[in-house]
Amino acid sequence: PMTGGQTAGTAMSGASMEMMNAMKDNNQKMTSMPMTGKTDVDFAMMMRMHHMGAIEMAQIELRNGKDPK
């Protein structure tokens, strides 16, 4: 069965699927974060979570990527 981000005629590698799942998990974490109502604090908390997700995706790329560039 096709999953999010997939269309007919495309296939995702295991690593691509792992990145998609990491992104979905990160989005879920960000949307479920309690907001304080303080714009600066809420922004910083959201950016922290956002960048933690980027680190997770980069680690997947480093483990699985093949192109040295």
GROMACS .gro file of N, CA and C in nm:
model
  207
    1PRO      N    1   0.083  -0.120   0.000
    1PRO     CA    2   0.000   0.000   0.000
    1PRO      C    3   0.086   0.125   0.000
    2MET      N    4   0.035   0.230  -0.062
    2MET     CA    5   0.108   0.356  -0.065
    2MET      C    6   0.090   0.427   0.068
    3THR      N    7   0.192   0.501   0.107
    3THR     CA    8   0.187   0.576   0.231
    3THR      C    9   0.206   0.723   0.201
    4GLY      N   10   0.196   0.807   0.303
    4GLY     CA   11   0.211   0.951   0.286
    4GLY      C   12   0.333   0.987   0.206
    5GLY      N   13   0.318   1.073   0.108
    5GLY     CA   14   0.430   1.115   0.026
    5GLY      C   15   0.454   1.028  -0.094
    6GLN      N   16   0.387   0.915  -0.102
    6GLN     CA   17   0.407   0.823  -0.213
    6GLN      C   18   0.294   0.840  -0.314
    7THR      N   19   0.329   0.832  -0.440
    7THR     CA   20   0.229   0.837  -0.545
    7THR      C   21   0.248   0.713  -0.632
    8ALA      N   22   0.152   0.685  -0.716
    8ALA     CA   23   0.163   0.570  -0.805
    8ALA      C   24   0.290   0.583  -0.887
    9GLY      N   25   0.367   0.477  -0.896
    9GLY     CA   26   0.489   0.479  -0.975
    9GLY      C   27   0.612   0.520  -0.897
   10THR      N   28   0.597   0.552  -0.768
   10THR     CA   29   0.714   0.585  -0.688
   10THR      C   30   0.729   0.482  -0.578
   11ALA      N   31   0.851   0.462  -0.536
   11ALA     CA   32   0.878   0.371  -0.425
   11ALA      C   33   0.975   0.439  -0.331
   12MET      N   34   0.958   0.415  -0.204
   12MET     CA   35   1.047   0.473  -0.105
   12MET      C   36   1.143   0.367  -0.054
   13SER      N   37   1.267   0.406  -0.038
   13SER     CA   38   1.364   0.316   0.024
   13SER      C   39   1.332   0.309   0.173
   14GLY      N   40   1.392   0.213   0.239
   14GLY     CA   41   1.374   0.203   0.384
   14GLY      C   42   1.419   0.329   0.455
   15ALA      N   43   1.531   0.386   0.409
   15ALA     CA   44   1.582   0.508   0.472
   15ALA      C   45   1.488   0.626   0.446
   16SER      N   46   1.433   0.633   0.326
   16SER     CA   47   1.339   0.742   0.296
   16SER      C   48   1.215   0.730   0.384
   17MET      N   49   1.168   0.609   0.400
   17MET     CA   50   1.052   0.586   0.485
   17MET      C   51   1.085   0.621   0.630
   18GLU      N   52   1.206   0.588   0.672
   18GLU     CA   53   1.250   0.620   0.809
   18GLU      C   54   1.251   0.772   0.828
   19MET      N   55   1.298   0.846   0.726
   19MET     CA   56   1.299   0.993   0.736
   19MET      C   57   1.157   1.048   0.740
   20MET      N   58   1.068   0.992   0.658
   20MET     CA   59   0.928   1.038   0.658
   20MET      C   60   0.866   1.014   0.796
   21ASN      N   61   0.892   0.897   0.853
   21ASN     CA   62   0.837   0.866   0.985
   21ASN      C   63   0.895   0.958   1.091
   22ALA      N   64   1.024   0.988   1.082
   22ALA     CA   65   1.086   1.080   1.177
   22ALA      C   66   1.022   1.218   1.166
   23MET      N   67   0.995   1.262   1.044
   23MET     CA   68   0.933   1.392   1.023
   23MET      C   69   0.791   1.394   1.080
   24LYS      N   70   0.715   1.288   1.056
   24LYS     CA   71   0.579   1.280   1.110
   24LYS      C   72   0.581   1.280   1.262
   25ASP      N   73   0.673   1.202   1.321
   25ASP     CA   74   0.684   1.198   1.467
   25ASP      C   75   0.719   1.335   1.522
   26ASN      N   76   0.812   1.404   1.454
   26ASN     CA   77   0.853   1.536   1.499
   26ASN      C   78   0.737   1.634   1.491
   27ASN      N   79   0.662   1.629   1.382
   27ASN     CA   80   0.546   1.718   1.368
   27ASN      C   81   0.444   1.692   1.477
   28GLN      N   82   0.424   1.565   1.511
   28GLN     CA   83   0.330   1.531   1.618
   28GLN      C   84   0.378   1.587   1.752
   29LYS      N   85   0.507   1.575   1.778
   29LYS     CA   86   0.563   1.630   1.902
   29LYS      C   87   0.545   1.781   1.907
   30MET      N   88   0.571   1.848   1.794
   30MET     CA   89   0.559   1.994   1.792
   30MET      C   90   0.415   2.038   1.811
   31THR      N   91   0.320   1.971   1.746
   31THR     CA   92   0.181   2.014   1.758
   31THR      C   93   0.120   1.979   1.893
   32SER      N   94   0.180   1.887   1.966
   32SER     CA   95   0.126   1.850   2.097
   32SER      C   96   0.195   1.924   2.212
   33MET      N   97   0.292   2.009   2.179
   33MET     CA   98   0.361   2.084   2.284
   33MET      C   99   0.266   2.186   2.347
   34PRO      N  100   0.265   2.192   2.480
   34PRO     CA  101   0.183   2.297   2.543
   34PRO      C  102   0.246   2.433   2.521
   35MET      N  103   0.167   2.528   2.482
   35MET     CA  104   0.215   2.664   2.459
   35MET      C  105   0.200   2.745   2.587
   36THR      N  106   0.294   2.835   2.609
   36THR     CA  107   0.293   2.917   2.731
   36THR      C  108   0.217   3.048   2.711
   37GLY      N  109   0.198   3.087   2.584
   37GLY     CA  110   0.139   3.216   2.556
   37GLY      C  111   0.243   3.327   2.547
   38LYS      N  112   0.368   3.290   2.577
   38LYS     CA  113   0.479   3.385   2.566
   38LYS      C  114   0.547   3.357   2.433
   39THR      N  115   0.532   3.449   2.340
   39THR     CA  116   0.579   3.428   2.203
   39THR      C  117   0.725   3.386   2.197
   40ASP      N  118   0.811   3.453   2.271
   40ASP     CA  119   0.954   3.421   2.266
   40ASP      C  120   0.982   3.280   2.317
   41VAL      N  121   0.921   3.242   2.425
   41VAL     CA  122   0.941   3.109   2.484
   41VAL      C  123   0.884   3.002   2.391
   42ASP      N  124   0.763   3.024   2.341
   42ASP     CA  125   0.700   2.926   2.252
   42ASP      C  126   0.782   2.908   2.125
   43PHE      N  127   0.831   3.018   2.068
   43PHE     CA  128   0.914   3.010   1.949
   43PHE      C  129   1.040   2.928   1.976
   44ALA      N  130   1.107   2.957   2.086
   44ALA     CA  131   1.231   2.885   2.119
   44ALA      C  132   1.204   2.736   2.139
   45MET      N  133   1.096   2.702   2.207
   45MET     CA  134   1.062   2.560   2.229
   45MET      C  135   1.033   2.491   2.096
   46MET      N  136   0.959   2.557   2.009
   46MET     CA  137   0.926   2.498   1.879
   46MET      C  138   1.052   2.483   1.792
   47MET      N  139   1.139   2.582   1.794
   47MET     CA  140   1.261   2.574   1.714
   47MET      C  141   1.353   2.464   1.766
   48ARG      N  142   1.358   2.447   1.897
   48ARG     CA  143   1.439   2.339   1.954
   48ARG      C  144   1.388   2.204   1.903
   49MET      N  145   1.259   2.182   1.911
   49MET     CA  146   1.200   2.056   1.865
   49MET      C  147   1.222   2.039   1.714
   50HIS      N  148   1.203   2.146   1.638
   50HIS     CA  149   1.222   2.143   1.493
   50HIS      C  150   1.365   2.101   1.458
   51HIS      N  151   1.462   2.160   1.524
   51HIS     CA  152   1.602   2.128   1.494
   51HIS      C  153   1.643   1.990   1.544
   52MET      N  154   1.582   1.943   1.652
   52MET     CA  155   1.609   1.806   1.696
   52MET      C  156   1.562   1.707   1.589
   53GLY      N  157   1.449   1.738   1.525
   53GLY     CA  158   1.401   1.654   1.414
   53GLY      C  159   1.497   1.657   1.296
   54ALA      N  160   1.553   1.775   1.269
   54ALA     CA  161   1.649   1.785   1.158
   54ALA      C  162   1.775   1.704   1.188
   55ILE      N  163   1.817   1.703   1.312
   55ILE     CA  164   1.934   1.622   1.350
   55ILE      C  165   1.903   1.474   1.331
   56GLU      N  166   1.785   1.432   1.372
   56GLU     CA  167   1.746   1.291   1.355
   56GLU      C  168   1.747   1.252   1.207
   57MET      N  169   1.692   1.339   1.121
   57MET     CA  170   1.691   1.310   0.978
   57MET      C  171   1.832   1.309   0.920
   58ALA      N  172   1.918   1.398   0.966
   58ALA     CA  173   2.056   1.402   0.918
   58ALA      C  174   2.130   1.274   0.957
   59GLN      N  175   2.103   1.222   1.076
   59GLN     CA  176   2.166   1.098   1.118
   59GLN      C  177   2.123   0.981   1.029
   60ILE      N  178   1.996   0.980   0.989
   60ILE     CA  179   1.948   0.877   0.897
   60ILE      C  180   2.022   0.889   0.764
   61GLU      N  181   2.037   1.012   0.715
   61GLU     CA  182   2.110   1.035   0.590
   61GLU      C  183   2.255   0.988   0.602
   62LEU      N  184   2.321   1.022   0.711
   62LEU     CA  185   2.461   0.981   0.729
   62LEU      C  186   2.475   0.829   0.732
   63ARG      N  187   2.379   0.761   0.792
   63ARG     CA  188   2.385   0.614   0.797
   63ARG      C  189   2.359   0.550   0.662
   64ASN      N  190   2.274   0.612   0.581
   64ASN     CA  191   2.223   0.546   0.461
   64ASN      C  192   2.263   0.611   0.330
   65GLY      N  193   2.304   0.737   0.332
   65GLY     CA  194   2.337   0.808   0.208
   65GLY      C  195   2.458   0.748   0.139
   66LYS      N  196   2.458   0.757   0.008
   66LYS     CA  197   2.568   0.700  -0.071
   66LYS      C  198   2.648   0.805  -0.147
   67ASP      N  199   2.590   0.920  -0.177
   67ASP     CA  200   2.655   1.023  -0.257
   67ASP      C  201   2.750   1.103  -0.168
   68PRO      N  202   2.881   1.100  -0.195
   68PRO     CA  203   2.976   1.171  -0.111
   68PRO      C  204   2.958   1.323  -0.116
   69LYS      N  205   2.893   1.375  -0.218
   69LYS     CA  206   2.870   1.520  -0.227
   69LYS      C  207   2.762   1.559  -0.131
   0.00000   0.00000   0.00000
